[in-house]
């Protein structure tokens, strides 16, 4: 998957992965197999899937209660850990929903080392996933 | 200058607040009503507690990973990003400001908050 290879070029990228809405790991790339393995990514994918669903529920409710906009649909959820961060995106799924497609693409995520993480760069790549020609 | 006051001077910040981990108090500044700030505090606290539970479980299965203990989380919509670090939340219009800058500022001020408080 080109997007995973692009994500692995981000500063501090440790792993990139795709997973189903239900959390199962699909494709992945791992830069440090001694620190991250597919089982780690699979559990992380389930965590991120759950958090993305909760965030979507809260964003939808928040907009209805406050009449504020710009929170929904949730595009990315990021967990900032002690040394690593994980950024996951639902944007490609939302784009498919918008045009009425029922077969949704997977979530896409990247694990970054905090000391060199550039969140804006990760968002930009996840929101424009087509690799440069 | 408090972290809330500092955050409010940053480009794009709509509001910032702080909640007690016990859930019995909150304070905020910015363009939110008292009731909406209370709701934001409850949602942010609940998600923070959930993230910490998940991080602890994750660490028990895959010890030594770099995610535990969690420092914070972000939820990014088309215009707004909710940034949470320790017990402080910040609502940012990310079309007017930088998420990386806000996270850096929050980590600088809140990165050493003891995890045991949760």
PDB file of N, CA, C and O in Angstrom, chain B residues 12-89:
ATOM      1  N   UNK B  12      -6.010  30.660  17.078  1.00  0.00           N
ATOM      2  CA  UNK B  12      -6.976  29.602  16.825  1.00  0.00           C
ATOM      3  C   UNK B  12      -7.617  28.994  18.051  1.00  0.00           C
ATOM      4  O   UNK B  12      -8.582  28.231  17.919  1.00  0.00           O
ATOM      5  N   UNK B  13      -7.124  29.297  19.242  1.00  0.00           N
ATOM      6  CA  UNK B  13      -7.700  28.676  20.444  1.00  0.00           C
ATOM      7  C   UNK B  13      -9.041  29.329  20.769  1.00  0.00           C
ATOM      8  O   UNK B  13      -9.131  30.545  20.932  1.00  0.00           O
ATOM      9  N   UNK B  14     -10.081  28.505  20.838  1.00  0.00           N
ATOM     10  CA  UNK B  14     -11.439  28.970  21.104  1.00  0.00           C
ATOM     11  C   UNK B  14     -11.710  28.997  22.609  1.00  0.00           C
ATOM     12  O   UNK B  14     -12.318  29.935  23.129  1.00  0.00           O
ATOM     13  N   UNK B  15     -11.254  27.976  23.304  1.00  0.00           N
ATOM     14  CA  UNK B  15     -11.483  27.877  24.750  1.00  0.00           C
ATOM     15  C   UNK B  15     -10.492  26.881  25.331  1.00  0.00           C
ATOM     16  O   UNK B  15      -9.949  26.033  24.610  1.00  0.00           O
ATOM     17  N   UNK B  16     -10.251  26.992  26.613  1.00  0.00           N
ATOM     18  CA  UNK B  16      -9.386  26.038  27.309  1.00  0.00           C
ATOM     19  C   UNK B  16      -9.939  25.839  28.711  1.00  0.00           C
ATOM     20  O   UNK B  16     -10.532  26.753  29.287  1.00  0.00           O
ATOM     21  N   UNK B  17      -9.754  24.644  29.234  1.00  0.00           N
ATOM     22  CA  UNK B  17     -10.304  24.356  30.557  1.00  0.00           C
ATOM     23  C   UNK B  17      -9.488  23.312  31.290  1.00  0.00           C
ATOM     24  O   UNK B  17      -8.565  22.694  30.722  1.00  0.00           O
ATOM     25  N   UNK B  18      -9.825  23.156  32.540  1.00  0.00           N
ATOM     26  CA  UNK B  18      -9.109  22.224  33.418  1.00  0.00           C
ATOM     27  C   UNK B  18     -10.150  21.513  34.271  1.00  0.00           C
ATOM     28  O   UNK B  18     -11.110  22.139  34.710  1.00  0.00           O
ATOM     29  N   UNK B  19      -9.967  20.203  34.480  1.00  0.00           N
ATOM     30  CA  UNK B  19     -10.926  19.462  35.290  1.00  0.00           C
ATOM     31  C   UNK B  19     -10.184  18.662  36.346  1.00  0.00           C
ATOM     32  O   UNK B  19      -9.037  18.270  36.149  1.00  0.00           O
ATOM     33  N   UNK B  20     -10.869  18.425  37.455  1.00  0.00           N
ATOM     34  CA  UNK B  20     -10.296  17.571  38.486  1.00  0.00           C
ATOM     35  C   UNK B  20     -10.455  16.122  38.061  1.00  0.00           C
ATOM     36  O   UNK B  20     -11.499  15.736  37.532  1.00  0.00           O
ATOM     37  N   UNK B  21      -9.437  15.301  38.283  1.00  0.00           N
ATOM     38  CA  UNK B  21      -9.547  13.883  37.922  1.00  0.00           C
ATOM     39  C   UNK B  21     -10.697  13.215  38.660  1.00  0.00           C
ATOM     40  O   UNK B  21     -11.285  12.250  38.173  1.00  0.00           O
ATOM     41  N   UNK B  22     -11.012  13.729  39.872  1.00  0.00           N
ATOM     42  CA  UNK B  22     -12.133  13.149  40.632  1.00  0.00           C
ATOM     43  C   UNK B  22     -13.476  13.510  40.012  1.00  0.00           C
ATOM     44  O   UNK B  22     -14.495  12.917  40.355  1.00  0.00           O
ATOM     45  N   UNK B  23     -13.483  14.519  39.141  1.00  0.00           N
ATOM     46  CA  UNK B  23     -14.706  14.873  38.442  1.00  0.00           C
ATOM     47  C   UNK B  23     -15.602  15.851  39.170  1.00  0.00           C
ATOM     48  O   UNK B  23     -16.720  16.106  38.726  1.00  0.00           O
ATOM     49  N   UNK B  24     -15.118  16.413  40.280  1.00  0.00           N
ATOM     50  CA  UNK B  24     -16.013  17.269  41.064  1.00  0.00           C
ATOM     51  C   UNK B  24     -15.811  18.762  40.794  1.00  0.00           C
ATOM     52  O   UNK B  24     -16.534  19.582  41.349  1.00  0.00           O
ATOM     53  N   UNK B  25     -14.826  19.125  39.985  1.00  0.00           N
ATOM     54  CA  UNK B  25     -14.580  20.554  39.718  1.00  0.00           C
ATOM     55  C   UNK B  25     -14.079  20.748  38.297  1.00  0.00           C
ATOM     56  O   UNK B  25     -13.471  19.844  37.720  1.00  0.00           O
ATOM     57  N   UNK B  26     -14.328  21.936  37.770  1.00  0.00           N
ATOM     58  CA  UNK B  26     -13.718  22.317  36.503  1.00  0.00           C
ATOM     59  C   UNK B  26     -13.632  23.832  36.450  1.00  0.00           C
ATOM     60  O   UNK B  26     -14.336  24.538  37.176  1.00  0.00           O
ATOM     61  N   UNK B  27     -12.734  24.327  35.613  1.00  0.00           N
ATOM     62  CA  UNK B  27     -12.663  25.756  35.344  1.00  0.00           C
ATOM     63  C   UNK B  27     -12.359  25.919  33.861  1.00  0.00           C
ATOM     64  O   UNK B  27     -11.867  24.989  33.217  1.00  0.00           O
ATOM     65  N   UNK B  28     -12.668  27.084  33.307  1.00  0.00           N
ATOM     66  CA  UNK B  28     -12.430  27.266  31.880  1.00  0.00           C
ATOM     67  C   UNK B  28     -12.339  28.747  31.560  1.00  0.00           C
ATOM     68  O   UNK B  28     -12.734  29.608  32.357  1.00  0.00           O
ATOM     69  N   UNK B  29     -11.805  29.023  30.371  1.00  0.00           N
ATOM     70  CA  UNK B  29     -11.785  30.375  29.827  1.00  0.00           C
ATOM     71  C   UNK B  29     -12.053  30.278  28.339  1.00  0.00           C
ATOM     72  O   UNK B  29     -11.719  29.278  27.720  1.00  0.00           O
ATOM     73  N   UNK B  30     -12.670  31.316  27.782  1.00  0.00           N
ATOM     74  CA  UNK B  30     -12.891  31.326  26.348  1.00  0.00           C
ATOM     75  C   UNK B  30     -14.348  31.310  25.973  1.00  0.00           C
ATOM     76  O   UNK B  30     -15.236  31.501  26.822  1.00  0.00           O
ATOM     77  N   UNK B  31     -14.619  31.027  24.690  1.00  0.00           N
ATOM     78  CA  UNK B  31     -15.942  31.192  24.104  1.00  0.00           C
ATOM     79  C   UNK B  31     -16.802  29.947  24.270  1.00  0.00           C
ATOM     80  O   UNK B  31     -17.170  29.282  23.304  1.00  0.00           O
ATOM     81  N   UNK B  32     -17.120  29.621  25.522  1.00  0.00           N
ATOM     82  CA  UNK B  32     -18.046  28.530  25.834  1.00  0.00           C
ATOM     83  C   UNK B  32     -18.966  28.996  26.956  1.00  0.00           C
ATOM     84  O   UNK B  32     -18.552  29.794  27.802  1.00  0.00           O
ATOM     85  N   UNK B  33     -20.183  28.481  26.968  1.00  0.00           N
ATOM     86  CA  UNK B  33     -21.049  28.749  28.121  1.00  0.00           C
ATOM     87  C   UNK B  33     -20.606  27.850  29.277  1.00  0.00           C
ATOM     88  O   UNK B  33     -19.897  26.854  29.071  1.00  0.00           O
ATOM     89  N   UNK B  34     -21.045  28.199  30.470  1.00  0.00           N
ATOM     90  CA  UNK B  34     -20.698  27.397  31.651  1.00  0.00           C
ATOM     91  C   UNK B  34     -21.173  25.950  31.475  1.00  0.00           C
ATOM     92  O   UNK B  34     -20.443  25.000  31.782  1.00  0.00           O
ATOM     93  N   UNK B  35     -22.386  25.778  30.954  1.00  0.00           N
ATOM     94  CA  UNK B  35     -22.942  24.433  30.803  1.00  0.00           C
ATOM     95  C   UNK B  35     -22.174  23.629  29.746  1.00  0.00           C
ATOM     96  O   UNK B  35     -21.905  22.437  29.927  1.00  0.00           O
ATOM     97  N   UNK B  36     -21.799  24.291  28.652  1.00  0.00           N
ATOM     98  CA  UNK B  36     -21.046  23.583  27.614  1.00  0.00           C
ATOM     99  C   UNK B  36     -19.627  23.256  28.081  1.00  0.00           C
ATOM    100  O   UNK B  36     -19.079  22.209  27.734  1.00  0.00           O
ATOM    101  N   UNK B  37     -19.049  24.144  28.873  1.00  0.00           N
ATOM    102  CA  UNK B  37     -17.717  23.867  29.427  1.00  0.00           C
ATOM    103  C   UNK B  37     -17.789  22.684  30.395  1.00  0.00           C
ATOM    104  O   UNK B  37     -16.881  21.851  30.438  1.00  0.00           O
ATOM    105  N   UNK B  38     -18.875  22.612  31.150  1.00  0.00           N
ATOM    106  CA  UNK B  38     -19.050  21.475  32.063  1.00  0.00           C
ATOM    107  C   UNK B  38     -19.150  20.166  31.266  1.00  0.00           C
ATOM    108  O   UNK B  38     -18.527  19.157  31.606  1.00  0.00           O
ATOM    109  N   UNK B  39     -19.918  20.218  30.180  1.00  0.00           N
ATOM    110  CA  UNK B  39     -20.057  19.026  29.338  1.00  0.00           C
ATOM    111  C   UNK B  39     -18.715  18.643  28.709  1.00  0.00           C
ATOM    112  O   UNK B  39     -18.348  17.460  28.665  1.00  0.00           O
ATOM    113  N   UNK B  40     -17.975  19.634  28.227  1.00  0.00           N
ATOM    114  CA  UNK B  40     -16.658  19.354  27.634  1.00  0.00           C
ATOM    115  C   UNK B  40     -15.726  18.728  28.670  1.00  0.00           C
ATOM    116  O   UNK B  40     -14.993  17.777  28.369  1.00  0.00           O
ATOM    117  N   UNK B  41     -15.776  19.236  29.904  1.00  0.00           N
ATOM    118  CA  UNK B  41     -14.932  18.685  30.968  1.00  0.00           C
ATOM    119  C   UNK B  41     -15.265  17.225  31.232  1.00  0.00           C
ATOM    120  O   UNK B  41     -14.361  16.386  31.392  1.00  0.00           O
ATOM    121  N   UNK B  42     -16.544  16.914  31.268  1.00  0.00           N
ATOM    122  CA  UNK B  42     -16.973  15.535  31.534  1.00  0.00           C
ATOM    123  C   UNK B  42     -16.529  14.611  30.402  1.00  0.00           C
ATOM    124  O   UNK B  42     -15.987  13.518  30.632  1.00  0.00           O
ATOM    125  N   UNK B  43     -16.730  15.042  29.154  1.00  0.00           N
ATOM    126  CA  UNK B  43     -16.348  14.194  28.019  1.00  0.00           C
ATOM    127  C   UNK B  43     -14.833  13.989  27.984  1.00  0.00           C
ATOM    128  O   UNK B  43     -14.351  12.877  27.744  1.00  0.00           O
ATOM    129  N   UNK B  44     -14.083  15.068  28.220  1.00  0.00           N
ATOM    130  CA  UNK B  44     -12.614  14.961  28.160  1.00  0.00           C
ATOM    131  C   UNK B  44     -12.098  14.080  29.300  1.00  0.00           C
ATOM    132  O   UNK B  44     -11.188  13.267  29.105  1.00  0.00           O
ATOM    133  N   UNK B  45     -12.686  14.245  30.477  1.00  0.00           N
ATOM    134  CA  UNK B  45     -12.251  13.419  31.607  1.00  0.00           C
ATOM    135  C   UNK B  45     -12.555  11.946  31.338  1.00  0.00           C
ATOM    136  O   UNK B  45     -11.720  11.064  31.580  1.00  0.00           O
ATOM    137  N   UNK B  46     -13.752  11.655  30.809  1.00  0.00           N
ATOM    138  CA  UNK B  46     -14.139  10.266  30.535  1.00  0.00           C
ATOM    139  C   UNK B  46     -13.188   9.636  29.513  1.00  0.00           C
ATOM    140  O   UNK B  46     -12.744   8.493  29.680  1.00  0.00           O
ATOM    141  N   UNK B  47     -12.858  10.373  28.462  1.00  0.00           N
ATOM    142  CA  UNK B  47     -11.958   9.834  27.436  1.00  0.00           C
ATOM    143  C   UNK B  47     -10.552   9.643  27.996  1.00  0.00           C
ATOM    144  O   UNK B  47      -9.877   8.652  27.690  1.00  0.00           O
ATOM    145  N   UNK B  48     -10.109  10.585  28.831  1.00  0.00           N
ATOM    146  CA  UNK B  48      -8.788  10.455  29.449  1.00  0.00           C
ATOM    147  C   UNK B  48      -8.721   9.210  30.334  1.00  0.00           C
ATOM    148  O   UNK B  48      -7.739   8.450  30.296  1.00  0.00           O
ATOM    149  N   UNK B  49      -9.763   8.997  31.112  1.00  0.00           N
ATOM    150  CA  UNK B  49      -9.802   7.811  31.974  1.00  0.00           C
ATOM    151  C   UNK B  49      -9.798   6.542  31.127  1.00  0.00           C
ATOM    152  O   UNK B  49      -9.103   5.564  31.450  1.00  0.00           O
ATOM    153  N   UNK B  50     -10.572   6.554  30.039  1.00  0.00           N
ATOM    154  CA  UNK B  50     -10.610   5.394  29.149  1.00  0.00           C
ATOM    155  C   UNK B  50      -9.244   5.136  28.522  1.00  0.00           C
ATOM    156  O   UNK B  50      -8.785   3.987  28.462  1.00  0.00           O
ATOM    157  N   UNK B  51      -8.589   6.187  28.067  1.00  0.00           N
ATOM    158  CA  UNK B  51      -7.271   6.043  27.428  1.00  0.00           C
ATOM    159  C   UNK B  51      -6.255   5.485  28.423  1.00  0.00           C
ATOM    160  O   UNK B  51      -5.402   4.668  28.061  1.00  0.00           O
ATOM    161  N   UNK B  52      -6.350   5.901  29.673  1.00  0.00           N
ATOM    162  CA  UNK B  52      -5.415   5.395  30.680  1.00  0.00           C
ATOM    163  C   UNK B  52      -5.681   3.935  31.001  1.00  0.00           C
ATOM    164  O   UNK B  52      -4.740   3.158  31.199  1.00  0.00           O
ATOM    165  N   UNK B  53      -6.944   3.562  31.054  1.00  0.00           N
ATOM    166  CA  UNK B  53      -7.280   2.150  31.260  1.00  0.00           C
ATOM    167  C   UNK B  53      -6.745   1.309  30.102  1.00  0.00           C
ATOM    168  O   UNK B  53      -6.129   0.253  30.305  1.00  0.00           O
ATOM    169  N   UNK B  54      -6.971   1.789  28.881  1.00  0.00           N
ATOM    170  CA  UNK B  54      -6.512   1.055  27.702  1.00  0.00           C
ATOM    171  C   UNK B  54      -4.981   0.965  27.685  1.00  0.00           C
ATOM    172  O   UNK B  54      -4.418  -0.077  27.340  1.00  0.00           O
ATOM    173  N   UNK B  55      -4.325   2.066  28.054  1.00  0.00           N
ATOM    174  CA  UNK B  55      -2.864   2.069  28.080  1.00  0.00           C
ATOM    175  C   UNK B  55      -2.314   1.073  29.085  1.00  0.00           C
ATOM    176  O   UNK B  55      -1.331   0.365  28.806  1.00  0.00           O
ATOM    177  N   UNK B  56      -2.954   0.991  30.248  1.00  0.00           N
ATOM    178  CA  UNK B  56      -2.502   0.045  31.275  1.00  0.00           C
ATOM    179  C   UNK B  56      -2.688  -1.399  30.800  1.00  0.00           C
ATOM    180  O   UNK B  56      -1.818  -2.258  31.003  1.00  0.00           O
ATOM    181  N   UNK B  57      -3.826  -1.657  30.159  1.00  0.00           N
ATOM    182  CA  UNK B  57      -4.078  -3.008  29.640  1.00  0.00           C
ATOM    183  C   UNK B  57      -3.084  -3.341  28.526  1.00  0.00           C
ATOM    184  O   UNK B  57      -2.510  -4.438  28.483  1.00  0.00           O
ATOM    185  N   UNK B  58      -2.878  -2.373  27.653  1.00  0.00           N
ATOM    186  CA  UNK B  58      -1.931  -2.549  26.552  1.00  0.00           C
ATOM    187  C   UNK B  58      -0.537  -2.861  27.099  1.00  0.00           C
ATOM    188  O   UNK B  58       0.161  -3.748  26.607  1.00  0.00           O
ATOM    189  N   UNK B  59      -0.160  -2.146  28.158  1.00  0.00           N
ATOM    190  CA  UNK B  59       1.176  -2.330  28.728  1.00  0.00           C
ATOM    191  C   UNK B  59       1.321  -3.680  29.425  1.00  0.00           C
ATOM    192  O   UNK B  59       2.411  -4.246  29.468  1.00  0.00           O
ATOM    193  N   UNK B  60       0.227  -4.182  29.966  1.00  0.00           N
ATOM    194  CA  UNK B  60       0.315  -5.488  30.627  1.00  0.00           C
ATOM    195  C   UNK B  60       0.490  -6.613  29.608  1.00  0.00           C
ATOM    196  O   UNK B  60       1.073  -7.652  29.909  1.00  0.00           O
ATOM    197  N   UNK B  61      -0.014  -6.389  28.394  1.00  0.00           N
ATOM    198  CA  UNK B  61       0.100  -7.409  27.347  1.00  0.00           C
ATOM    199  C   UNK B  61       1.389  -7.228  26.549  1.00  0.00           C
ATOM    200  O   UNK B  61       2.047  -8.204  26.178  1.00  0.00           O
ATOM    201  N   UNK B  62       1.743  -5.965  26.277  1.00  0.00           N
ATOM    202  CA  UNK B  62       2.964  -5.659  25.524  1.00  0.00           C
ATOM    203  C   UNK B  62       3.811  -4.705  26.364  1.00  0.00           C
ATOM    204  O   UNK B  62       3.866  -3.497  26.087  1.00  0.00           O
ATOM    205  N   UNK B  63       4.479  -5.217  27.414  1.00  0.00           N
ATOM    206  CA  UNK B  63       5.231  -4.327  28.317  1.00  0.00           C
ATOM    207  C   UNK B  63       6.385  -3.630  27.604  1.00  0.00           C
ATOM    208  O   UNK B  63       6.931  -4.143  26.630  1.00  0.00           O
ATOM    209  N   UNK B  64       6.693  -2.443  28.108  1.00  0.00           N
ATOM    210  CA  UNK B  64       7.829  -1.704  27.561  1.00  0.00           C
ATOM    211  C   UNK B  64       7.505  -0.918  26.314  1.00  0.00           C
ATOM    212  O   UNK B  64       8.404  -0.376  25.686  1.00  0.00           O
ATOM    213  N   UNK B  65       6.220  -0.844  25.942  1.00  0.00           N
ATOM    214  CA  UNK B  65       5.884  -0.045  24.761  1.00  0.00           C
ATOM    215  C   UNK B  65       5.919   1.437  25.130  1.00  0.00           C
ATOM    216  O   UNK B  65       5.884   1.808  26.303  1.00  0.00           O
ATOM    217  N   UNK B  66       5.978   2.295  24.136  1.00  0.00           N
ATOM    218  CA  UNK B  66       6.127   3.734  24.371  1.00  0.00           C
ATOM    219  C   UNK B  66       4.829   4.484  24.542  1.00  0.00           C
ATOM    220  O   UNK B  66       4.835   5.716  24.573  1.00  0.00           O
ATOM    221  N   UNK B  67       3.711   3.776  24.634  1.00  0.00           N
ATOM    222  CA  UNK B  67       2.426   4.461  24.745  1.00  0.00           C
ATOM    223  C   UNK B  67       1.972   4.655  26.191  1.00  0.00           C
ATOM    224  O   UNK B  67       1.141   5.515  26.471  1.00  0.00           O
ATOM    225  N   UNK B  68       2.501   3.860  27.087  1.00  0.00           N
ATOM    226  CA  UNK B  68       2.030   3.910  28.475  1.00  0.00           C
ATOM    227  C   UNK B  68       3.047   4.595  29.382  1.00  0.00           C
ATOM    228  O   UNK B  68       4.240   4.286  29.299  1.00  0.00           O
ATOM    229  N   UNK B  69       2.641   5.478  30.286  1.00  0.00           N
ATOM    230  CA  UNK B  69       1.265   5.963  30.455  1.00  0.00           C
ATOM    231  C   UNK B  69       0.948   7.046  29.432  1.00  0.00           C
ATOM    232  O   UNK B  69       1.824   7.830  29.074  1.00  0.00           O
ATOM    233  N   UNK B  70      -0.305   7.108  28.992  1.00  0.00           N
ATOM    234  CA  UNK B  70      -0.674   8.138  28.027  1.00  0.00           C
ATOM    235  C   UNK B  70      -0.496   9.535  28.617  1.00  0.00           C
ATOM    236  O   UNK B  70      -0.764   9.752  29.798  1.00  0.00           O
ATOM    237  N   UNK B  71      -0.038  10.457  27.768  1.00  0.00           N
ATOM    238  CA  UNK B  71       0.058  11.865  28.194  1.00  0.00           C
ATOM    239  C   UNK B  71      -1.193  12.629  27.798  1.00  0.00           C
ATOM    240  O   UNK B  71      -1.564  13.596  28.464  1.00  0.00           O
ATOM    241  N   UNK B  72      -1.816  12.256  26.679  1.00  0.00           N
ATOM    242  CA  UNK B  72      -2.981  13.000  26.210  1.00  0.00           C
ATOM    243  C   UNK B  72      -3.534  12.426  24.929  1.00  0.00           C
ATOM    244  O   UNK B  72      -3.132  11.340  24.508  1.00  0.00           O
ATOM    245  N   UNK B  73      -4.425  13.156  24.316  1.00  0.00           N
ATOM    246  CA  UNK B  73      -5.050  12.696  23.080  1.00  0.00           C
ATOM    247  C   UNK B  73      -5.602  13.893  22.298  1.00  0.00           C
ATOM    248  O   UNK B  73      -5.810  14.976  22.859  1.00  0.00           O
ATOM    249  N   UNK B  74      -5.866  13.657  21.019  1.00  0.00           N
ATOM    250  CA  UNK B  74      -6.411  14.686  20.127  1.00  0.00           C
ATOM    251  C   UNK B  74      -7.558  14.088  19.337  1.00  0.00           C
ATOM    252  O   UNK B  74      -7.480  12.930  18.916  1.00  0.00           O
ATOM    253  N   UNK B  75      -8.614  14.870  19.132  1.00  0.00           N
ATOM    254  CA  UNK B  75      -9.664  14.484  18.189  1.00  0.00           C
ATOM    255  C   UNK B  75      -9.813  15.627  17.197  1.00  0.00           C
ATOM    256  O   UNK B  75     -10.075  16.769  17.592  1.00  0.00           O
ATOM    257  N   UNK B  76      -9.626  15.307  15.931  1.00  0.00           N
ATOM    258  CA  UNK B  76      -9.592  16.342  14.893  1.00  0.00           C
ATOM    259  C   UNK B  76     -10.779  16.197  13.950  1.00  0.00           C
ATOM    260  O   UNK B  76     -10.967  15.151  13.322  1.00  0.00           O
ATOM    261  N   UNK B  77     -11.572  17.241  13.868  1.00  0.00           N
ATOM    262  CA  UNK B  77     -12.663  17.293  12.908  1.00  0.00           C
ATOM    263  C   UNK B  77     -12.266  18.151  11.723  1.00  0.00           C
ATOM    264  O   UNK B  77     -11.090  18.497  11.561  1.00  0.00           O
ATOM    265  N   UNK B  78     -13.229  18.530  10.884  1.00  0.00           N
ATOM    266  CA  UNK B  78     -12.891  19.318   9.697  1.00  0.00           C
ATOM    267  C   UNK B  78     -12.337  20.705  10.027  1.00  0.00           C
ATOM    268  O   UNK B  78     -11.532  21.244   9.275  1.00  0.00           O
ATOM    269  N   UNK B  79     -12.772  21.295  11.144  1.00  0.00           N
ATOM    270  CA  UNK B  79     -12.342  22.653  11.507  1.00  0.00           C
ATOM    271  C   UNK B  79     -11.707  22.702  12.898  1.00  0.00           C
ATOM    272  O   UNK B  79     -10.727  23.402  13.110  1.00  0.00           O
ATOM    273  N   UNK B  80     -12.286  21.952  13.812  1.00  0.00           N
ATOM    274  CA  UNK B  80     -11.822  22.031  15.203  1.00  0.00           C
ATOM    275  C   UNK B  80     -11.060  20.777  15.637  1.00  0.00           C
ATOM    276  O   UNK B  80     -11.386  19.668  15.214  1.00  0.00           O
ATOM    277  N   UNK B  81     -10.083  20.993  16.510  1.00  0.00           N
ATOM    278  CA  UNK B  81      -9.369  19.886  17.147  1.00  0.00           C
ATOM    279  C   UNK B  81      -9.478  20.048  18.656  1.00  0.00           C
ATOM    280  O   UNK B  81      -9.253  21.139  19.185  1.00  0.00           O
ATOM    281  N   UNK B  82      -9.857  18.974  19.336  1.00  0.00           N
ATOM    282  CA  UNK B  82      -9.850  18.945  20.794  1.00  0.00           C
ATOM    283  C   UNK B  82      -8.496  18.385  21.224  1.00  0.00           C
ATOM    284  O   UNK B  82      -8.141  17.268  20.837  1.00  0.00           O
ATOM    285  N   UNK B  83      -7.747  19.174  21.982  1.00  0.00           N
ATOM    286  CA  UNK B  83      -6.419  18.770  22.454  1.00  0.00           C
ATOM    287  C   UNK B  83      -6.493  18.585  23.968  1.00  0.00           C
ATOM    288  O   UNK B  83      -6.895  19.516  24.674  1.00  0.00           O
ATOM    289  N   UNK B  84      -6.108  17.428  24.455  1.00  0.00           N
ATOM    290  CA  UNK B  84      -6.151  17.161  25.899  1.00  0.00           C
ATOM    291  C   UNK B  84      -4.797  16.625  26.348  1.00  0.00           C
ATOM    292  O   UNK B  84      -4.245  15.703  25.733  1.00  0.00           O
ATOM    293  N   UNK B  85      -4.265  17.224  27.395  1.00  0.00           N
ATOM    294  CA  UNK B  85      -3.013  16.758  28.001  1.00  0.00           C
ATOM    295  C   UNK B  85      -3.211  16.801  29.510  1.00  0.00           C
ATOM    296  O   UNK B  85      -3.656  17.836  30.050  1.00  0.00           O
ATOM    297  N   UNK B  86      -2.912  15.674  30.173  1.00  0.00           N
ATOM    298  CA  UNK B  86      -3.159  15.556  31.620  1.00  0.00           C
ATOM    299  C   UNK B  86      -4.624  15.932  31.882  1.00  0.00           C
ATOM    300  O   UNK B  86      -5.512  15.310  31.293  1.00  0.00           O
ATOM    301  N   UNK B  87      -4.893  16.952  32.722  1.00  0.00           N
ATOM    302  CA  UNK B  87      -6.281  17.309  33.030  1.00  0.00           C
ATOM    303  C   UNK B  87      -6.659  18.665  32.441  1.00  0.00           C
ATOM    304  O   UNK B  87      -7.516  19.366  32.978  1.00  0.00           O
ATOM    305  N   UNK B  88      -6.036  19.024  31.318  1.00  0.00           N
ATOM    306  CA  UNK B  88      -6.310  20.301  30.646  1.00  0.00           C
ATOM    307  C   UNK B  88      -6.803  20.026  29.233  1.00  0.00           C
ATOM    308  O   UNK B  88      -6.234  19.187  28.532  1.00  0.00           O
ATOM    309  N   UNK B  89      -7.877  20.728  28.841  1.00  0.00           N
ATOM    310  CA  UNK B  89      -8.359  20.587  27.476  1.00  0.00           C
ATOM    311  C   UNK B  89      -8.323  21.933  26.753  1.00  0.00           C
ATOM    312  O   UNK B  89      -8.405  22.985  27.377  1.00  0.00           O
TER     313      UNK B  89
END
